[in-house]
Coordinates of C-alpha atoms in Angstrom, one line a residue:
Chain A
V1 CA 91.9 117.5 87.1
I2 CA 91.6 116.0 90.6
S3 CA 94.3 113.5 91.3
S4 CA 94.8 111.1 94.2
R5 CA 97.0 112.1 97.1
R6 CA 98.2 108.5 97.4
Q7 CA 99.0 107.1 94.0
D8 CA 101.3 104.5 95.5
V9 CA 98.6 102.4 97.2
L10 CA 95.2 101.0 96.6
T11 CA 92.7 103.3 98.4
V12 CA 89.4 101.7 97.5
T13 CA 88.5 98.0 97.4
P14 CA 86.8 96.4 94.3
W15 CA 83.6 96.6 96.3
L16 CA 84.1 100.3 96.9
A17 CA 85.1 100.2 100.5
P18 CA 87.7 102.8 101.4
I19 CA 91.1 101.6 102.5
I20 CA 92.4 104.0 105.1
W21 CA 95.9 105.4 104.5
E22 CA 97.4 108.7 105.7
G23 CA 96.7 111.3 103.1
T24 CA 93.4 109.9 102.0
F25 CA 91.3 111.7 104.5
N26 CA 90.8 115.1 106.1
S27 CA 90.4 114.7 109.9
E28 CA 88.6 118.1 110.2
I29 CA 85.9 117.2 107.8
L30 CA 85.4 113.8 109.4
D31 CA 85.3 115.3 112.9
S32 CA 82.8 117.9 111.9
A33 CA 80.6 115.1 110.6
Y34 CA 81.1 112.7 113.6
R35 CA 81.5 114.8 116.7
P36 CA 77.9 116.2 116.6
L37 CA 76.6 112.6 116.6
N38 CA 77.6 112.2 120.3
L39 CA 78.9 108.7 119.7
T40 CA 80.4 106.4 122.2
I41 CA 83.1 104.1 121.0
G42 CA 83.8 100.8 122.8
V43 CA 87.1 98.9 122.8
T44 CA 87.5 95.3 123.9
V45 CA 90.9 94.1 125.0
F46 CA 91.7 90.7 126.5
A47 CA 94.3 90.5 129.3
V48 CA 94.3 86.9 130.4
G49 CA 97.2 85.3 132.3
K50 CA 100.4 87.2 131.7
Y51 CA 98.8 89.5 129.2
T52 CA 97.6 91.7 132.1
R53 CA 101.1 93.3 132.0
F54 CA 100.3 95.0 128.7
V55 CA 97.1 96.8 129.8
G56 CA 98.7 99.8 131.5
R57 CA 100.7 100.9 128.4
F58 CA 97.8 100.1 126.1
L59 CA 95.5 102.4 128.0
E60 CA 98.0 105.2 128.4
S61 CA 98.8 105.2 124.7
A62 CA 95.1 105.0 123.9
E63 CA 94.4 108.0 126.0
K64 CA 96.9 109.9 123.9
H65 CA 95.9 108.7 120.5
F66 CA 92.6 106.8 120.3
M67 CA 89.5 108.7 119.3
K68 CA 90.5 111.9 121.0
G69 CA 87.5 114.0 121.8
Y70 CA 85.0 111.2 121.7
R71 CA 83.4 109.2 124.5
V72 CA 85.2 105.9 124.9
N73 CA 84.5 102.8 127.0
Y74 CA 87.3 100.4 127.5
Y75 CA 86.2 96.8 128.3
I76 CA 89.0 94.8 129.8
F77 CA 88.3 91.1 129.7
T78 CA 90.5 89.4 132.3
D79 CA 90.7 86.4 134.6
K80 CA 92.7 88.5 137.1
P81 CA 90.8 91.8 137.8
E82 CA 93.1 92.7 140.6
A83 CA 96.1 92.7 138.2
I84 CA 94.6 95.4 136.0
P85 CA 96.4 98.7 136.8
H86 CA 94.4 101.8 137.4
V87 CA 95.1 104.3 134.6
Q88 CA 93.9 107.9 134.8
L89 CA 91.5 108.6 131.9
Q90 CA 90.3 111.8 130.2
P91 CA 86.8 113.1 130.8
G92 CA 84.1 111.2 128.9
R93 CA 86.2 108.0 128.9
R94 CA 85.9 105.1 131.3
S95 CA 87.2 101.6 131.7
V96 CA 85.3 98.5 132.9
V97 CA 86.8 95.2 133.9
V98 CA 84.9 92.2 132.6
P99 CA 85.8 89.0 134.5
I100 CA 86.2 85.9 132.3
K101 CA 87.3 82.4 132.6
K102 CA 90.8 81.4 131.8
Y103 CA 91.1 78.5 129.3
T104 CA 93.9 76.0 129.5
N105 CA 96.0 77.0 126.4
W106 CA 96.6 80.2 124.5
Q107 CA 94.9 79.0 121.4
E108 CA 91.7 78.3 123.3
I109 CA 91.9 81.6 125.1
S110 CA 92.4 83.4 121.7
M111 CA 89.4 81.6 120.1
R112 CA 87.1 82.1 123.0
R113 CA 87.3 85.8 122.5
M114 CA 84.6 85.7 119.8
E115 CA 82.2 84.1 122.2
A116 CA 83.1 86.5 125.1
I117 CA 82.7 89.6 122.9
N118 CA 79.4 88.4 121.5
K119 CA 78.0 87.6 124.9
H120 CA 79.2 90.9 126.4
I121 CA 77.6 92.8 123.6
A122 CA 74.3 91.1 124.1
E123 CA 74.4 91.6 127.9
T124 CA 76.0 95.0 128.2
S125 CA 77.8 96.9 125.5
H126 CA 75.0 97.2 123.0
H127 CA 73.3 99.6 125.4
E128 CA 76.4 101.6 125.9
V129 CA 78.3 102.0 122.6
D130 CA 77.6 102.8 119.0
Y131 CA 80.8 101.4 117.6
L132 CA 83.0 98.7 119.0
F133 CA 86.6 97.9 118.2
C134 CA 88.2 94.6 119.3
L135 CA 91.9 95.1 119.7
D136 CA 94.7 92.9 120.9
S137 CA 96.1 94.1 124.2
D138 CA 99.8 93.5 123.6
M139 CA 99.9 96.6 121.4
V140 CA 100.5 100.3 121.7
F141 CA 99.2 103.4 120.0
H142 CA 101.8 105.7 118.4
N143 CA 99.7 108.1 116.3
A144 CA 96.2 109.2 115.9
W145 CA 93.4 106.7 115.4
G146 CA 90.2 108.7 114.7
P147 CA 86.8 108.7 113.1
E148 CA 88.3 107.8 109.7
T149 CA 88.1 104.2 111.1
L150 CA 84.4 104.2 111.8
G151 CA 82.2 102.1 109.6
D152 CA 79.6 99.3 109.6
I153 CA 82.1 96.5 109.4
V154 CA 85.8 97.3 109.8
A155 CA 88.8 95.0 109.2
A156 CA 92.5 95.7 109.1
I157 CA 95.1 94.4 106.7
H158 CA 97.7 92.2 108.3
P159 CA 101.2 93.9 108.2
G160 CA 102.9 90.7 107.2
Y161 CA 100.8 90.2 104.1
F162 CA 99.8 93.5 102.5
N163 CA 102.6 93.3 99.8
V164 CA 102.5 89.6 99.0
P165 CA 100.5 87.7 96.4
R166 CA 97.2 86.1 97.5
S167 CA 98.6 82.6 97.0
Q168 CA 100.9 83.3 100.0
F169 CA 98.1 84.4 102.4
P170 CA 98.1 82.0 105.3
Y171 CA 94.4 81.2 105.0
E172 CA 93.2 77.8 106.3
R173 CA 93.7 75.5 103.4
R174 CA 92.2 72.2 104.7
S175 CA 88.7 71.8 103.2
S176 CA 87.5 70.0 106.4
S177 CA 87.7 73.3 108.3
A178 CA 84.9 75.8 108.3
A179 CA 87.5 78.5 107.8
Y180 CA 88.6 77.0 104.5
I181 CA 89.5 79.4 101.7
P182 CA 90.4 77.7 98.4
D183 CA 93.4 78.7 96.3
G184 CA 92.6 81.6 94.0
E185 CA 90.1 83.1 96.4
G186 CA 90.5 85.9 98.9
D187 CA 90.7 89.7 98.8
F188 CA 93.1 90.5 101.6
Y189 CA 94.7 88.9 104.6
Y190 CA 93.0 90.6 107.6
G191 CA 94.7 90.6 111.0
G192 CA 92.8 89.2 114.0
A193 CA 94.3 91.9 116.2
V194 CA 92.0 94.6 114.9
F195 CA 88.4 94.5 113.9
G196 CA 85.2 96.3 114.6
G197 CA 82.2 98.3 113.4
L198 CA 78.7 99.1 114.5
V199 CA 78.0 97.2 117.6
K200 CA 75.2 95.3 116.0
K201 CA 77.4 94.2 113.1
V202 CA 80.2 93.1 115.5
Y203 CA 77.6 91.1 117.4
E204 CA 76.6 89.3 114.2
F205 CA 80.0 88.4 112.9
T206 CA 81.4 87.4 116.3
K207 CA 78.5 85.0 116.6
T208 CA 79.2 83.6 113.2
C209 CA 82.9 83.2 113.9
H210 CA 82.2 81.5 117.2
M211 CA 79.8 79.1 115.4
T212 CA 82.4 78.2 112.8
I213 CA 85.1 77.8 115.5
L214 CA 82.8 75.4 117.4
A215 CA 82.0 73.5 114.2
D216 CA 85.7 72.9 113.7
K217 CA 86.1 71.8 117.3
A218 CA 83.4 69.2 116.8
N219 CA 85.3 68.0 113.8
G220 CA 88.5 67.8 115.8
I221 CA 90.3 70.5 113.7
M222 CA 91.8 73.8 114.7
A223 CA 92.3 76.5 112.0
A224 CA 95.9 77.5 111.1
W225 CA 95.7 80.9 112.8
Q226 CA 92.8 80.3 115.1
E227 CA 90.1 82.9 115.1
E228 CA 92.0 85.0 112.6
S229 CA 91.4 82.2 110.0
H230 CA 87.7 82.3 110.8
L231 CA 87.6 86.0 110.6
N232 CA 89.2 85.9 107.1
R233 CA 86.7 83.3 106.0
H234 CA 83.9 85.5 107.2
F235 CA 85.2 88.7 105.7
L236 CA 85.5 87.0 102.3
S237 CA 81.8 86.3 102.0
N238 CA 80.7 89.3 104.1
K239 CA 83.0 92.0 102.9
P240 CA 84.1 94.8 105.3
T241 CA 82.7 98.3 104.5
K242 CA 85.9 99.9 105.5
V243 CA 89.5 98.4 105.5
L244 CA 92.3 99.8 107.6
S245 CA 95.8 99.9 106.1
P246 CA 98.6 98.3 108.1
E247 CA 99.2 101.7 109.6
Y248 CA 96.5 100.6 112.0
L249 CA 98.0 97.2 112.7
W250 CA 101.8 97.3 112.5
D251 CA 104.5 94.9 113.7
D252 CA 107.5 96.8 115.0
R253 CA 109.7 93.9 114.2
K254 CA 109.2 94.6 110.5
P255 CA 111.2 97.4 108.7
K256 CA 108.9 100.2 107.7
P257 CA 108.4 100.4 104.0
P258 CA 107.9 103.7 102.1
V259 CA 104.2 103.2 101.8
I260 CA 103.8 103.3 105.6
H261 CA 103.9 107.0 106.3
L262 CA 102.6 106.7 109.8
V263 CA 102.4 103.8 112.3
R264 CA 99.4 104.3 114.5
F265 CA 99.1 101.0 116.4
S266 CA 101.7 98.3 116.7
T267 CA 102.9 95.3 118.6
V268 CA 104.8 95.5 121.8
D269 CA 108.0 93.5 121.6
K270 CA 107.7 90.4 123.7
N271 CA 108.9 86.9 124.1
Y272 CA 106.0 84.7 122.9
K273 CA 107.2 81.5 124.5
E274 CA 107.4 83.1 127.9
I275 CA 104.0 84.9 127.6
R276 CA 102.0 82.0 126.4
D277 CA 103.1 79.7 129.2
Chain B
R1 CA 92.9 103.7 88.6
R2 CA 95.8 105.6 90.2
D3 CA 95.5 108.6 88.0
V4 CA 92.2 109.9 89.4
L5 CA 90.8 110.6 92.9
V6 CA 88.9 107.6 94.0
L7 CA 88.1 108.7 97.5
T8 CA 86.9 112.1 98.8
P9 CA 88.6 113.7 101.8
W10 CA 85.6 112.4 103.8
L11 CA 86.2 108.9 102.6
A12 CA 83.3 108.6 100.2
P13 CA 84.3 106.5 97.2
I14 CA 84.3 108.2 93.8
V15 CA 83.1 105.6 91.3
W16 CA 85.2 105.4 88.1
E17 CA 85.3 102.6 85.6
G18 CA 88.1 100.3 86.7
T19 CA 87.7 100.9 90.4
F20 CA 85.1 98.3 91.1
N21 CA 84.1 94.8 90.4
R22 CA 80.4 94.7 89.4
D23 CA 80.1 91.0 90.1
I24 CA 81.1 91.4 93.7
L25 CA 78.7 94.3 94.1
N26 CA 75.8 92.5 92.4
A27 CA 76.3 89.5 94.8
Q28 CA 76.0 91.9 97.8
Y29 CA 73.1 93.8 96.3
V30 CA 71.0 90.7 95.4
Q31 CA 71.1 89.5 99.0
K32 CA 69.3 92.6 100.1
N33 CA 66.2 92.4 97.8
L34 CA 66.1 96.1 97.1
V35 CA 63.9 98.1 94.7
T36 CA 65.3 101.2 93.1
G37 CA 63.2 104.0 91.7
V38 CA 64.0 106.4 88.9
V39 CA 62.2 109.7 88.7
T40 CA 62.2 111.6 85.4
F41 CA 60.3 114.5 83.9
A42 CA 59.1 114.8 80.3
V43 CA 57.3 118.1 79.9
E44 CA 56.4 119.9 76.6
K45 CA 59.1 119.3 74.0
Y46 CA 61.0 117.0 76.3
V47 CA 58.4 114.4 75.5
Q48 CA 60.4 113.6 72.4
F49 CA 63.1 112.1 74.6
I50 CA 60.9 109.5 76.4
K51 CA 61.4 106.7 74.0
G52 CA 65.2 107.0 73.8
F53 CA 65.5 107.4 77.6
M54 CA 63.2 104.5 78.4
T55 CA 64.7 102.1 75.9
S56 CA 68.3 102.8 77.0
A57 CA 67.5 102.9 80.7
N58 CA 65.5 99.7 80.5
K59 CA 68.5 98.0 78.9
Y60 CA 71.3 99.5 80.9
F61 CA 70.1 100.9 84.2
L62 CA 70.5 98.4 87.0
A63 CA 69.9 95.6 84.5
G64 CA 68.7 92.5 86.1
H65 CA 67.5 94.3 89.2
Q66 CA 64.0 95.6 90.0
V67 CA 63.6 99.2 88.8
N68 CA 60.4 101.3 89.1
F69 CA 60.4 104.2 86.5
Y70 CA 58.2 107.1 87.5
L71 CA 57.7 109.3 84.5
F72 CA 56.1 112.6 85.1
T73 CA 54.7 114.1 81.9
D74 CA 52.1 116.6 80.7
N75 CA 51.5 114.4 77.7
P76 CA 50.6 110.9 79.0
E77 CA 48.8 110.0 75.8
Q78 CA 51.9 110.5 73.7
I79 CA 53.7 107.5 75.3
S80 CA 53.9 104.7 72.8
H81 CA 54.0 101.2 74.1
L82 CA 57.3 100.4 75.6
Q83 CA 58.5 96.8 76.1
L84 CA 60.2 96.6 79.5
A85 CA 62.3 93.9 81.1
P86 CA 60.1 91.7 83.4
E87 CA 61.7 93.1 86.6
N88 CA 61.1 96.8 85.5
H89 CA 57.9 98.8 85.8
L90 CA 56.9 102.1 84.4
F91 CA 54.4 104.4 86.1
V92 CA 53.2 107.4 84.1
I93 CA 52.1 110.3 86.3
P94 CA 50.4 113.3 84.7
V95 CA 51.6 116.8 85.6
Q96 CA 50.7 120.2 84.5
N97 CA 53.1 122.0 82.3
H98 CA 54.6 125.4 83.1
T99 CA 55.6 128.1 80.7
R100 CA 59.2 128.4 81.7
W101 CA 61.9 125.8 82.1
R102 CA 62.9 127.5 85.4
E103 CA 59.5 126.8 86.8
I104 CA 59.6 123.2 85.9
S105 CA 63.0 122.7 87.5
A106 CA 61.8 124.3 90.7
R107 CA 58.7 122.2 90.6
R108 CA 60.7 119.0 90.2
M109 CA 62.1 119.2 93.7
D110 CA 58.7 119.8 95.2
I111 CA 57.1 117.0 93.2
I112 CA 59.8 114.5 94.1
S113 CA 59.6 115.2 97.9
T114 CA 55.8 115.2 97.8
Y115 CA 55.6 111.9 96.0
I116 CA 58.3 110.3 98.2
Q117 CA 56.1 111.1 101.2
S118 CA 52.9 109.9 99.6
R119 CA 54.0 107.0 97.5
F120 CA 57.7 106.3 96.7
Q121 CA 58.7 105.5 100.3
Y122 CA 56.4 102.5 100.2
E123 CA 57.6 101.3 96.9
V124 CA 61.3 101.8 96.7
D125 CA 64.4 101.7 98.9
Y126 CA 66.6 103.9 96.7
L127 CA 65.5 106.7 94.4
Y128 CA 67.4 108.5 91.6
S129 CA 66.4 111.6 89.7
I130 CA 67.6 111.5 86.1
D131 CA 67.1 114.0 83.3
I132 CA 65.0 112.7 80.5
D133 CA 67.3 113.9 77.7
V134 CA 69.9 111.4 78.9
Q135 CA 70.7 108.3 76.9
L136 CA 72.7 105.5 78.4
F137 CA 75.2 103.6 76.3
E138 CA 76.8 101.6 79.0
H139 CA 75.6 99.6 81.9
V140 CA 75.0 101.6 85.0
G141 CA 74.8 99.1 87.9
V142 CA 74.7 98.7 91.6
E143 CA 77.9 100.7 92.1
I144 CA 75.6 103.7 92.2
I145 CA 73.6 102.5 95.2
D146 CA 74.4 104.3 98.5
R147 CA 72.7 106.6 101.0
L148 CA 73.4 110.0 99.3
V149 CA 74.9 110.0 95.8
G150 CA 76.0 113.0 93.7
T151 CA 77.5 112.9 90.2
I152 CA 80.5 115.1 89.5
S153 CA 79.7 117.3 86.6
S154 CA 81.8 116.9 83.5
W155 CA 81.9 120.6 83.2
Q156 CA 84.2 120.8 86.1
Y157 CA 86.9 119.3 83.9
D158 CA 86.6 121.8 81.2
T159 CA 89.4 124.2 81.7
R160 CA 88.0 126.8 79.3
R161 CA 85.2 127.6 81.8
E162 CA 85.4 128.7 85.3
S163 CA 86.5 125.9 87.5
K164 CA 83.3 125.9 89.5
S165 CA 79.8 127.2 88.7
Y166 CA 78.4 127.8 92.2
E167 CA 76.1 130.6 92.9
T168 CA 78.2 133.2 94.6
R169 CA 75.7 136.0 95.4
A170 CA 75.2 136.0 99.1
E171 CA 71.5 136.9 98.8
S172 CA 70.7 133.5 97.4
R173 CA 70.1 130.5 99.6
A174 CA 72.3 128.5 97.2
A175 CA 75.3 130.8 97.7
V176 CA 78.6 129.0 98.2
P177 CA 81.3 131.3 99.7
Q178 CA 84.5 132.0 97.8
G179 CA 87.0 129.2 98.1
E180 CA 84.5 126.7 99.4
G181 CA 83.1 123.8 97.7
D182 CA 84.3 120.2 97.3
F183 CA 83.0 119.3 93.8
Y184 CA 80.5 120.6 91.3
Y185 CA 77.6 118.2 91.0
T186 CA 75.2 117.9 88.1
A187 CA 71.4 118.0 88.7
S188 CA 70.9 115.6 85.9
F189 CA 71.7 112.5 88.0
Y190 CA 71.6 112.3 91.8
G191 CA 69.9 110.1 94.3
G192 CA 70.2 107.8 97.3
S193 CA 68.0 106.3 99.9
V194 CA 64.5 107.5 99.9
A195 CA 64.9 109.2 103.3
E196 CA 68.0 111.1 102.1
V197 CA 66.5 112.2 98.8
Y198 CA 63.4 113.4 100.6
K199 CA 65.6 115.6 102.9
L200 CA 67.6 116.9 99.9
T201 CA 64.6 117.8 97.7
R202 CA 62.8 119.4 100.6
A203 CA 65.8 121.5 101.4
C204 CA 66.4 122.5 97.8
F205 CA 62.7 123.4 97.2
K206 CA 62.7 125.5 100.4
G207 CA 65.8 127.3 99.2
I208 CA 64.3 127.9 95.7
M209 CA 61.1 129.3 97.2
E210 CA 63.0 131.6 99.6
D211 CA 65.1 132.9 96.7
R212 CA 61.9 133.6 94.8
R213 CA 60.4 135.6 97.6
N214 CA 63.6 137.6 97.7
G215 CA 63.4 138.2 93.9
I216 CA 66.5 136.2 93.1
E217 CA 67.0 133.2 90.8
A218 CA 70.1 131.0 91.3
R219 CA 72.6 130.8 88.5
W220 CA 71.9 127.2 87.6
H221 CA 68.5 127.0 89.2
D222 CA 67.9 123.7 91.1
E223 CA 71.4 122.6 90.4
S224 CA 72.8 125.5 92.4
H225 CA 70.6 124.5 95.3
L226 CA 71.7 120.9 94.9
N227 CA 75.3 121.9 95.2
K228 CA 74.7 124.0 98.2
Y229 CA 73.0 121.1 99.9
L230 CA 75.7 118.6 99.1
L231 CA 78.3 120.9 100.4
S232 CA 76.9 120.8 103.9
H233 CA 75.5 117.2 103.6
K234 CA 78.3 115.4 102.0
P235 CA 77.5 112.6 99.7
T236 CA 78.3 109.1 100.9
R237 CA 79.3 108.2 97.3
L238 CA 80.2 110.2 94.3
L239 CA 79.9 109.2 90.7
S240 CA 82.7 110.3 88.4
P241 CA 82.0 112.5 85.3
E242 CA 81.8 109.2 83.4
Y243 CA 78.3 109.1 84.8
C244 CA 77.4 112.6 83.7
W245 CA 75.9 112.4 80.3
D246 CA 75.3 116.1 79.7
A247 CA 76.4 116.3 76.1
D248 CA 75.7 120.0 76.1
R249 CA 73.6 122.3 78.3

């Protein structure tokens, strides 16, 4: 009888998308399937204002752990190109600085990411990458992040909400918002710091999220957790084809529970007040 | 379902009752306006199974979605009138019979790939090959739809037999080396996208013909070749033995 290696966690969603936990996959088999495809994986990170200070560590840790053996393009969106440190990259990997406008407050900056990513895909990255991940920059890789994460539409479970009942998910609860999710609905609470998929799919859902963000703006409302709320609304109706466990989006301020065997990507400790101006 | 394996090491879901919500899947599927084909063969005495198969499949197989049944038979006149659901269609395609079962099973792969190229690719998005002597007693729904789908044989779970039934003689194209192999798949139910099923059936037929030229016949005929193929072309979704209705072989 074949039994599960991880009996302590849910490894498949009710719509049959895999939930990626250590122990559920064999990296060798996955590499042998993906390496021959000669893929290029893109990564977007936003380093606006004081967030430029995180880029160096982000890139250094990515070079050690992110998609080793694959071609990678880092797209660093910044209002201060000169503040981006030069980091030595492995062969087959390159970084590109994408100049963007700085908005007045951190919420606006955060929400405009969807628009910037979407625009950049249309103009540039759709020619250059097969898969695209959009990651927060104030984070560091600690362990391997590989082809087990590749899928059409990929979302990650927020580390603060993977073990709590759905009623406690911080979805936007005001019905006047386009990100509204009523009580009793919802699959997971996905984190806005990690999402991705096929570049074509990322183009589609960043466009939709940007539209719903603009709709809210026109109605004078801002969702509870900015673009994360809109992302959650979108992924409820357009379910991800692969879900990453909180190993891929961890918060080091939280104590590590037994189900987390490995932390692959987590927050850098920082003073939010100071950073956000 | 914590007790069973629901994900392969290459992250393909293994579909067991209790692992999925059919309503969610139906909602996703309906958006895409897909047509699924079922290929089945009723040759010689297997004609007796047509009525039972078609009645149960019409009722339980992808109920509510458009299904084209392609029934290959050497006895087209024998088919009594079957009342089908409005979204289902039955196409009866005459074939010649052959004297031995082994011949028929080899021919199936060839027939399927030929018809995919000439016809099915224009009529369906997904295609499943199902044995005619199968009767469904439960709904089989859109949880089976994926690019390349294999069903784990229920024989694998029978501890009285050898744990796996692969062809082991190296001279056969279907040979699986000792210690290798992920699962043992049944040839009575497999499928996927039309493009993937085309590649699979072509490869299997090629292997069968090569074996024939070398004077060897694989242990479980087309099923051995199917298993060889799915070892190197891993399915994107597996159906648990709950979907394997081989009462006996």
